[in-house]
Coordinates of C-alpha atoms in Angstrom, one line a residue:
M21 CA 0.0 0.1 0.0
S22 CA 1.4 3.4 -0.9
I23 CA 1.7 6.4 1.6
A24 CA -1.4 8.2 -0.2
E25 CA -3.4 5.1 -0.2
D26 CA -2.5 4.4 3.6
F27 CA -3.6 8.1 4.2
L28 CA -6.9 7.5 2.6
V29 CA -7.5 4.4 4.6
Q30 CA -6.6 5.9 7.8
A31 CA -8.5 9.1 7.2
D32 CA -11.7 7.2 6.4
E33 CA -11.4 5.4 9.7
K34 CA -10.7 8.3 11.8
A35 CA -13.3 10.6 10.2
F36 CA -16.1 8.1 11.3
D37 CA -14.5 7.3 14.6
E38 CA -16.9 9.3 16.9
K39 CA -14.9 8.9 20.2
H40 CA -11.7 10.4 18.3
R41 CA -13.8 13.3 17.3
Q42 CA -15.4 14.1 20.6
T43 CA -11.9 14.1 22.0
I44 CA -10.5 16.4 19.4
N45 CA -13.5 18.7 19.4
H46 CA -13.4 19.0 23.1
N47 CA -9.7 19.8 23.2
I48 CA -9.7 22.2 20.4
G49 CA -12.7 23.9 21.7
K50 CA -10.9 24.7 24.9
Y51 CA -8.0 25.9 22.7
D52 CA -10.4 28.1 20.5
A53 CA -11.8 29.9 23.9
A54 CA -8.2 30.4 25.2
V55 CA -6.8 31.8 22.0
A56 CA -9.7 34.2 21.5
R57 CA -9.0 35.7 24.9
G58 CA -5.2 35.8 23.9
L59 CA -5.7 37.6 20.5
S60 CA -8.2 40.2 22.0
R61 CA -5.3 41.6 24.1
F62 CA -3.5 42.8 20.8
E63 CA -3.9 46.4 20.2
N64 CA -3.7 45.9 16.2
L65 CA -3.5 42.1 15.5
E66 CA -3.5 42.5 11.9
A67 CA -0.7 45.0 11.8
T68 CA 1.3 42.7 14.3
K69 CA 1.0 39.9 11.8
K70 CA 2.0 41.9 8.8
K71 CA 5.2 43.0 10.6
A72 CA 6.0 39.2 11.3
H73 CA 5.5 38.5 7.7
V74 CA 7.8 41.2 6.3
I75 CA 10.6 40.2 8.8
K76 CA 10.2 36.5 8.0
W77 CA 10.3 37.6 4.4
R78 CA 13.5 39.5 4.7
V79 CA 15.1 36.6 6.6
M80 CA 14.2 34.0 3.7
E81 CA 15.6 36.4 1.1
N82 CA 18.8 36.9 2.9
L83 CA 19.3 33.4 4.6
D84 CA 22.8 33.2 3.1
K85 CA 23.7 36.5 5.4
F86 CA 21.8 35.7 8.6
L87 CA 23.1 32.3 9.1
P88 CA 26.8 33.1 9.0
E89 CA 26.1 36.0 11.2
F90 CA 24.5 33.6 13.9
E91 CA 27.3 31.1 13.5
S92 CA 30.0 33.8 13.9
N93 CA 28.2 35.4 17.0
F94 CA 27.5 31.9 18.7
Q95 CA 31.1 30.6 18.1
R96 CA 32.4 33.8 19.6
R97 CA 31.1 32.6 23.1
G98 CA 32.4 29.2 22.9
G99 CA 29.5 27.3 21.0
K100 CA 29.9 25.1 18.2
V101 CA 27.8 25.0 14.9
I102 CA 27.4 21.9 12.9
W103 CA 25.7 22.2 9.5
A104 CA 23.6 19.0 8.4
N105 CA 22.4 18.7 5.0
D106 CA 19.9 15.8 5.9
A107 CA 18.5 13.7 8.9
E108 CA 21.3 10.9 8.5
E109 CA 24.0 13.5 8.7
A110 CA 22.5 15.2 11.7
N111 CA 21.9 11.9 13.4
R112 CA 25.4 10.7 12.6
E113 CA 27.0 14.2 14.0
I114 CA 24.9 14.0 17.2
L115 CA 25.9 10.5 17.9
N116 CA 29.6 11.3 17.3
I117 CA 29.3 13.9 19.9
I118 CA 27.6 11.5 22.5
Q119 CA 30.1 8.7 21.8
R120 CA 32.9 11.3 22.2
K121 CA 31.7 11.9 25.8
N122 CA 31.1 8.1 26.5
A123 CA 27.4 9.2 27.2
K124 CA 24.8 6.7 27.8
T125 CA 21.7 8.8 28.6
V126 CA 20.1 11.7 26.9
I127 CA 17.1 13.9 28.3
K128 CA 15.1 15.7 25.7
S129 CA 12.8 18.7 25.8
K130 CA 9.9 19.1 23.2
S131 CA 11.2 19.3 19.7
M132 CA 9.6 18.8 16.4
T133 CA 13.1 18.9 14.6
T134 CA 14.2 15.9 16.5
E135 CA 11.0 14.1 15.6
E136 CA 11.6 15.1 12.0
I137 CA 15.0 13.2 12.0
H138 CA 13.6 10.3 14.1
L139 CA 16.5 10.7 16.9
N140 CA 14.9 8.8 19.5
E141 CA 14.8 5.7 17.4
F142 CA 18.3 6.3 15.9
L143 CA 19.8 6.8 19.5
E144 CA 18.1 3.6 20.9
Q145 CA 19.5 1.6 18.0
N146 CA 23.1 2.7 19.1
G147 CA 22.6 1.8 22.8
V148 CA 21.6 5.2 23.9
E149 CA 18.7 5.9 26.1
S150 CA 16.7 9.2 25.2
L151 CA 14.1 10.2 27.3
E152 CA 11.4 12.8 26.6
S153 CA 10.8 15.4 29.3
D154 CA 7.9 17.3 28.1
L155 CA 4.9 15.7 29.8
G156 CA 2.9 15.4 26.4
E157 CA 5.8 14.0 24.5
Y158 CA 6.5 11.7 27.7
I159 CA 3.0 10.2 27.3
V160 CA 3.2 9.5 23.5
Q161 CA 6.7 7.9 24.0
L162 CA 5.5 5.7 26.6
L163 CA 2.7 4.6 24.2
G164 CA 5.3 4.1 21.3
Q165 CA 3.4 6.8 19.2
P166 CA 4.7 9.9 17.4
P167 CA 3.2 13.4 18.5
Y168 CA 0.0 13.9 17.4
H169 CA 0.1 17.8 17.1
I170 CA 2.8 20.3 16.7
V171 CA 2.0 21.9 20.1
T172 CA 0.2 19.3 22.2
P173 CA 1.5 15.9 21.5
A174 CA -1.1 14.0 23.2
M175 CA -4.3 16.1 22.2
H176 CA -5.9 12.8 21.0
L177 CA -6.0 11.2 24.5
T178 CA -8.3 11.8 27.2
K179 CA -7.4 12.4 30.8
E180 CA -8.9 9.0 31.8
E181 CA -6.9 7.3 29.0
I182 CA -3.7 8.7 30.4
A183 CA -4.7 7.9 33.9
A184 CA -5.2 4.2 32.8
L185 CA -1.6 4.4 31.1
F186 CA 0.1 5.7 34.3
H187 CA -2.0 3.1 36.3
E188 CA -0.6 0.3 34.1
R189 CA 2.9 1.5 34.0
F190 CA 3.6 3.1 37.4
G191 CA 0.7 2.0 39.6
T192 CA -0.9 5.1 40.2
P193 CA -4.8 5.1 40.9
V194 CA -6.8 4.5 37.9
D195 CA -8.9 7.4 38.7
A196 CA -5.9 10.0 39.3
T197 CA -6.4 13.6 38.5
P198 CA -4.3 15.5 36.0
E199 CA -2.5 17.3 38.8
Q200 CA -1.7 13.8 40.3
L201 CA -0.5 12.4 37.1
T202 CA 1.6 15.5 36.6
Q203 CA 3.3 15.1 40.0
K204 CA 4.1 11.6 39.2
A205 CA 5.7 12.5 36.1
R206 CA 7.8 15.0 37.9
E207 CA 8.9 12.5 40.5
L208 CA 10.0 10.1 37.6
L209 CA 11.7 12.6 35.4
R210 CA 13.4 14.8 38.3
E211 CA 16.2 12.2 38.7
K212 CA 16.5 11.8 35.1
Y213 CA 17.9 15.5 34.7
L214 CA 20.4 15.0 37.3
Q215 CA 21.8 11.6 35.8
A216 CA 21.7 12.6 31.9
D217 CA 25.0 13.0 30.2
V218 CA 23.5 15.0 27.5
G219 CA 20.5 17.4 27.1
I220 CA 18.9 18.0 23.7
T221 CA 16.5 20.7 22.7
G222 CA 15.0 22.1 19.7
G223 CA 15.1 26.0 19.2
N224 CA 12.0 28.3 18.7
F225 CA 14.1 30.9 17.3
L226 CA 17.8 31.7 16.4
I227 CA 18.8 35.2 16.8
A228 CA 21.5 36.3 14.5
D229 CA 22.9 39.5 16.0
T230 CA 23.6 37.8 19.5
G231 CA 24.3 34.2 18.2
S232 CA 21.6 32.8 20.7
I233 CA 18.9 30.2 20.6
A234 CA 15.6 31.2 22.2
L235 CA 13.4 28.5 23.9
T236 CA 9.8 28.9 24.9
E237 CA 7.8 26.6 27.0
N238 CA 5.4 26.0 29.9
E239 CA 6.8 23.1 32.0
G240 CA 10.6 24.3 32.8
N241 CA 11.7 20.9 31.3
A242 CA 13.7 22.8 28.5
R243 CA 15.7 24.8 31.3
L244 CA 16.4 21.6 33.2
S245 CA 17.5 19.7 30.1
T246 CA 20.0 22.6 29.3
T247 CA 21.3 23.2 32.9
F248 CA 22.2 20.0 34.5
P249 CA 23.9 17.9 31.8
K250 CA 27.3 18.6 30.7
V251 CA 26.6 18.7 26.8
H252 CA 23.7 20.6 25.3
I253 CA 22.7 20.0 21.8
A254 CA 20.2 22.1 20.0
I255 CA 18.8 20.8 16.8
V256 CA 17.2 23.8 14.7
G257 CA 15.7 24.2 11.2
I258 CA 17.8 26.8 9.3
E259 CA 14.6 28.8 8.6
K260 CA 14.2 29.6 12.5
I261 CA 16.5 32.6 12.1
I262 CA 15.3 36.1 13.2
P263 CA 17.5 39.2 12.7
S264 CA 17.7 40.5 16.2
I265 CA 17.1 39.7 19.8
T266 CA 14.6 42.8 19.8
D267 CA 12.3 40.8 17.5
L268 CA 11.5 38.5 20.3
D269 CA 8.9 41.3 21.7
L270 CA 6.9 40.6 18.4
F271 CA 7.5 36.7 18.0
W272 CA 7.2 35.4 21.5
P273 CA 3.7 37.0 22.1
L274 CA 2.6 36.1 18.7
L275 CA 3.7 32.1 19.2
A276 CA 2.2 32.3 22.8
S277 CA -1.1 33.7 21.8
H278 CA -1.6 31.5 18.9
G279 CA -0.2 28.3 20.2
T280 CA -2.0 28.2 23.7
G281 CA -3.9 31.6 24.2
Q282 CA -1.3 32.8 26.7
N283 CA 0.1 36.5 26.7
L284 CA 3.6 34.8 27.0
T285 CA 4.5 31.2 27.8
V286 CA 5.8 30.6 31.2
Y287 CA 9.3 29.9 30.6
N288 CA 11.3 31.9 27.9
T289 CA 14.9 31.2 27.7
I290 CA 17.9 32.8 25.7
L291 CA 21.0 30.7 25.4
S292 CA 24.2 32.1 24.0
G293 CA 26.8 29.4 24.4
P294 CA 28.1 27.1 27.1
R295 CA 28.7 28.0 30.6
Q296 CA 31.0 31.0 30.9
A297 CA 33.8 31.5 33.5
D298 CA 31.6 33.7 35.8
E299 CA 28.5 31.6 35.6
T300 CA 27.4 29.0 37.9
D301 CA 25.2 26.6 36.0
G302 CA 24.8 25.4 32.3
P303 CA 26.7 23.0 30.0
E304 CA 30.3 22.8 29.5
E305 CA 29.8 22.3 25.8
M306 CA 26.9 23.7 23.7
Y307 CA 26.3 22.6 19.9
V308 CA 23.9 23.9 17.4
V309 CA 22.9 21.7 14.7
L310 CA 21.6 23.7 11.8
L311 CA 19.2 21.3 9.8
D312 CA 18.4 21.7 6.2
N313 CA 16.8 18.4 5.5
G314 CA 14.9 19.6 2.4
R315 CA 14.4 23.3 3.4
T316 CA 16.5 24.7 0.7
N317 CA 14.4 22.7 -1.9
L318 CA 11.5 24.7 -0.5
L319 CA 13.7 28.0 -0.5
A320 CA 14.2 27.4 -4.2
Q321 CA 10.5 27.5 -5.0
K322 CA 9.9 31.3 -5.1
E323 CA 6.1 31.0 -4.9
Q324 CA 6.2 28.5 -2.1
R325 CA 8.8 29.5 0.1
Q326 CA 6.5 31.4 2.3
G327 CA 5.9 28.1 4.0
L328 CA 9.4 28.5 5.7
Y329 CA 8.0 31.7 7.4
C330 CA 6.0 29.2 10.0
I331 CA 6.7 29.5 13.7
R332 CA 5.2 26.2 14.5
C333 CA 2.3 27.7 16.7
G334 CA -0.2 24.9 15.4
A335 CA -3.0 27.5 14.8
C336 CA -3.8 26.3 11.3
L337 CA -4.2 22.8 12.5
N338 CA -6.7 23.7 15.0
A339 CA -8.7 25.7 12.5
C340 CA -8.6 23.1 9.7
P341 CA -11.7 21.0 9.3
I342 CA -9.8 18.3 7.6
Y343 CA -7.4 17.9 10.6
K344 CA -10.2 18.1 13.1
N345 CA -11.9 15.1 11.4
V346 CA -8.9 12.9 10.5
G347 CA -6.5 13.8 13.2
G348 CA -2.7 14.1 13.3
H349 CA -1.3 10.7 13.0
T350 CA -3.3 10.1 9.7
Y351 CA -0.8 12.3 7.7
N352 CA 2.2 10.0 8.5
T353 CA 4.5 13.0 8.7
T354 CA 6.2 15.0 11.4
Y355 CA 4.4 18.3 10.4
S356 CA 0.5 17.5 9.9
G357 CA -2.2 19.8 9.1
P358 CA -2.4 22.5 6.6
I359 CA 1.4 23.8 7.0
G360 CA 2.5 20.2 6.9
S361 CA 0.6 19.6 3.8
V362 CA 2.4 22.8 2.3
I363 CA 5.9 22.0 3.4
T364 CA 6.2 18.1 3.5
P365 CA 6.0 17.5 -0.4
H366 CA 9.1 19.7 -0.7
L367 CA 11.0 18.4 2.4
K368 CA 10.3 14.7 1.8
G369 CA 9.3 14.4 -2.0
M370 CA 6.3 15.6 -4.1
E371 CA 6.0 11.9 -5.5
D372 CA 5.3 10.4 -2.0
F373 CA 3.4 13.3 -0.3
K374 CA 1.7 15.4 -3.1
H375 CA -1.5 13.8 -1.8
L376 CA -1.4 15.9 1.4
S377 CA -1.9 19.1 -0.7
Y378 CA -5.4 17.6 -1.9
A379 CA -6.3 16.9 1.8
S380 CA -8.0 20.3 2.1
S381 CA -11.3 22.1 1.6
L382 CA -9.5 25.2 0.6
C383 CA -11.7 27.2 3.0
G384 CA -8.8 29.4 3.7
K385 CA -9.2 29.4 7.4
C386 CA -5.5 28.3 7.8
S387 CA -4.4 31.4 6.0
E388 CA -6.8 33.6 8.1
V389 CA -5.4 32.2 11.6
C390 CA -1.6 32.0 10.5
P391 CA 0.4 34.8 12.7
A392 CA 2.9 35.1 10.0
K393 CA 0.3 35.8 7.1
I394 CA 1.4 32.7 5.2
D395 CA -1.0 32.1 2.3
I396 CA -1.4 28.6 3.2
H397 CA -4.2 27.7 0.8
K398 CA -2.7 29.4 -2.0
M399 CA 0.5 27.3 -1.4
L400 CA -1.8 24.1 -1.4
L401 CA -3.0 25.1 -4.9
L402 CA 0.6 25.7 -6.0
N403 CA 1.5 22.4 -4.9
R404 CA -1.3 20.8 -6.8
R405 CA -0.2 22.8 -9.8
D406 CA 3.4 21.5 -9.6
A407 CA 2.3 18.0 -9.1
A408 CA 0.0 18.1 -12.3
A409 CA 2.7 19.9 -14.3
T410 CA 5.3 17.3 -13.6
H411 CA 2.8 14.4 -14.1
Q412 CA 3.2 13.3 -10.5
N413 CA -0.4 12.3 -10.2
G414 CA -0.3 9.1 -12.5
K415 CA -1.3 8.5 -16.1
V416 CA -5.1 7.5 -15.4
E417 CA -5.5 10.8 -13.6
D418 CA -4.1 12.8 -16.3
I419 CA -6.3 11.0 -18.9
G420 CA -9.2 11.5 -16.7
W421 CA -8.8 15.2 -16.4
K422 CA -8.2 15.6 -20.1
L423 CA -11.3 13.9 -20.9
W424 CA -13.3 15.9 -18.4
K425 CA -11.7 19.2 -19.6
K426 CA -12.6 18.3 -23.1
G427 CA -16.1 17.4 -22.3
M428 CA -16.6 20.5 -20.3
Q429 CA -15.5 22.7 -23.3
K430 CA -18.1 21.2 -25.7
R431 CA -21.8 20.9 -25.0
N432 CA -22.3 18.2 -27.7
L433 CA -19.8 16.1 -26.1
I434 CA -21.5 16.4 -22.7
D435 CA -24.9 15.5 -24.2
F436 CA -23.4 12.7 -26.5
F437 CA -24.3 9.9 -23.8
G438 CA -27.8 9.7 -22.4
G439 CA -28.7 9.4 -18.7
K440 CA -28.6 5.7 -18.6
V441 CA -24.9 5.6 -19.9
K442 CA -23.9 8.2 -17.4
N443 CA -25.6 6.4 -14.5
F444 CA -23.8 3.1 -15.5
I445 CA -20.2 5.1 -15.6
L446 CA -21.1 6.4 -12.1
R447 CA -22.0 3.4 -10.7
T448 CA -19.0 1.4 -12.2
F449 CA -16.2 3.8 -11.6
F450 CA -17.1 5.9 -8.8
K451 CA -19.3 3.8 -6.3
K452 CA -16.4 2.7 -4.2
K453 CA -15.0 6.3 -3.9
W454 CA -18.1 8.2 -3.8
S455 CA -20.9 6.3 -2.5
K456 CA -19.6 4.4 0.5
Y457 CA -21.4 7.0 2.9
R458 CA -23.9 8.7 0.5
D459 CA -26.1 8.0 -2.4
L460 CA -24.9 8.6 -6.0
P461 CA -26.7 11.4 -7.8
E462 CA -29.2 10.0 -10.4
V463 CA -28.7 11.5 -14.1
A464 CA -31.8 12.4 -15.6
P465 CA -32.6 10.5 -18.9
K466 CA -32.3 13.6 -21.1
S467 CA -29.6 16.4 -20.8
F468 CA -30.7 19.7 -19.5
A469 CA -30.0 21.3 -23.0
S470 CA -32.3 18.7 -24.7
Q471 CA -35.0 19.4 -22.3
W472 CA -34.7 23.1 -22.5
E473 CA -35.1 22.8 -26.3
A474 CA -38.1 20.5 -26.2
Q475 CA -39.7 22.9 -23.7
K476 CA -38.9 26.1 -26.1
K477 CA -40.4 24.0 -29.1
Q478 CA -43.7 23.3 -27.1
K479 CA -43.9 27.1 -26.3
T480 CA -43.5 27.9 -29.9
E481 CA -46.0 25.3 -31.2
R482 CA -48.8 26.8 -28.9

C-alpha cells in the first residue's frame, strides 16, 4: 500500500471514529476559547501579523547572510555549530558527540526537529537511552506513538486514558487527577535530569545578532535539560532565524497567543553558548545543529517559500476542518495539518507526499489564523499545480482530467451519452470512492440542453 493509499484508509477510519472526534473537538474547543482571549489583547493584531510576515520575508531572502552571522556570534562565546544537510547527517553528528563523551543517557525537551530526524529511534538503535521530558511527549513516548500535534503531542488522549496508562506503568490510582499524574511524572523525571549525560533541545528561534537560541515552554523541562547535563545539543531548522533579539518582543507573544492563548509562555530562555567562567550553571559544551533536510528545496520555490515563515504555533491545525476530522497521525509525517501539507512534499518528495496538498477544503481558515500571514491555502493550490505539471498524479488521473476538460468545453460531447450510460459510468467507476457513505446522484434520462430545447419547442407550437 502506498503512502497516499494508507492516508485515505486511515482518514476514512478516523473521520467516522466518534470517540476520536469527540476528544479532538473537546480539546480544540478549549484551545479556541483560550486563543480568542489571547488575541483580544493585541492592540492591532493585523498590523502585528504583517510585521512578522515582513521580517520572515526579509530573513528568507537573505538567509545566506543571517545564518553565517548567527554562526559567527555563537562561536565567539564558545559554542560550536554543525551544518547538517539531511537527517542521516544530523543523527550521525549527534551520535559522534555522544560517543566522544562516552554518554549513555540523553534527556530531551520537546522538539519537532528531533521528531523529523527520528532521533529517539536512532539513538536507541545505538545503545543510547533518550527520554522525553515534556509531559505530552513523555506520554506518547510511553505509548510508542509519534506526536499527534505540533504543540500538544497528546491532544488525542483523554485524561482517563492517560490515567489508565500511568496506572498500568507506574501503579498510580486508575482515577488519578491530571494534577496527580503531573506530580508522578515530575517524580519520575527529576532524577533523570541529574543523571543525564547530554541534554537535547530544539530551538524556537535563532537570533542572528547575538548568536543565541530562544526557547519557549510552559513546564520548565527545557531549562532543566539545558542546565544539568554537561553537554547541550540544540537541533534547529535553518528557517528559524530572526535578525535581532529585539524581534522577540514580536514573535514570543505571537507564538504564545496563537499556540496556547497565553500572553507569554511561562518559561522563555535565551542561550548564547556554554557556561562562561563567571556563570554558576549550564553545560560545559554547547552545540547547535543547523538542519536543512529539504528546506533549501522549498527555499528554491519562489512562490512557495512562504512555507518557511512558519513559527510552529499549530494555529492552522486547530482551524482546519480536515485535521479536526482525520487527526494528526493520519498524515504519517512530522508536520501535519495545513502547514505540513504545504512543506512536506518539498521536504520529503512530491511523488510520495503530493496527496497531502489535496487533503484540504480550501476554505482559507488556515491562512486567516496564521500569525505570519502565510497564504497557506494558495500554497496548497501551487503544490497541486506542480504535481500536475510534472505528471506526478499518474497517467490514469491525467487522462481522466483531460477527458473531463474536453467534455466541459463542448456541450455536444457532454450530451453525447444519455442518462442511462452516465448512471452506468457513475455506478461502475465512482461507487467505491463516492458512495460509501452517501447516495450517488441520479442523472436524468435527457440532458438539460435537450429538455430546454423541447420546452422551447412546445411553447413555440402553442
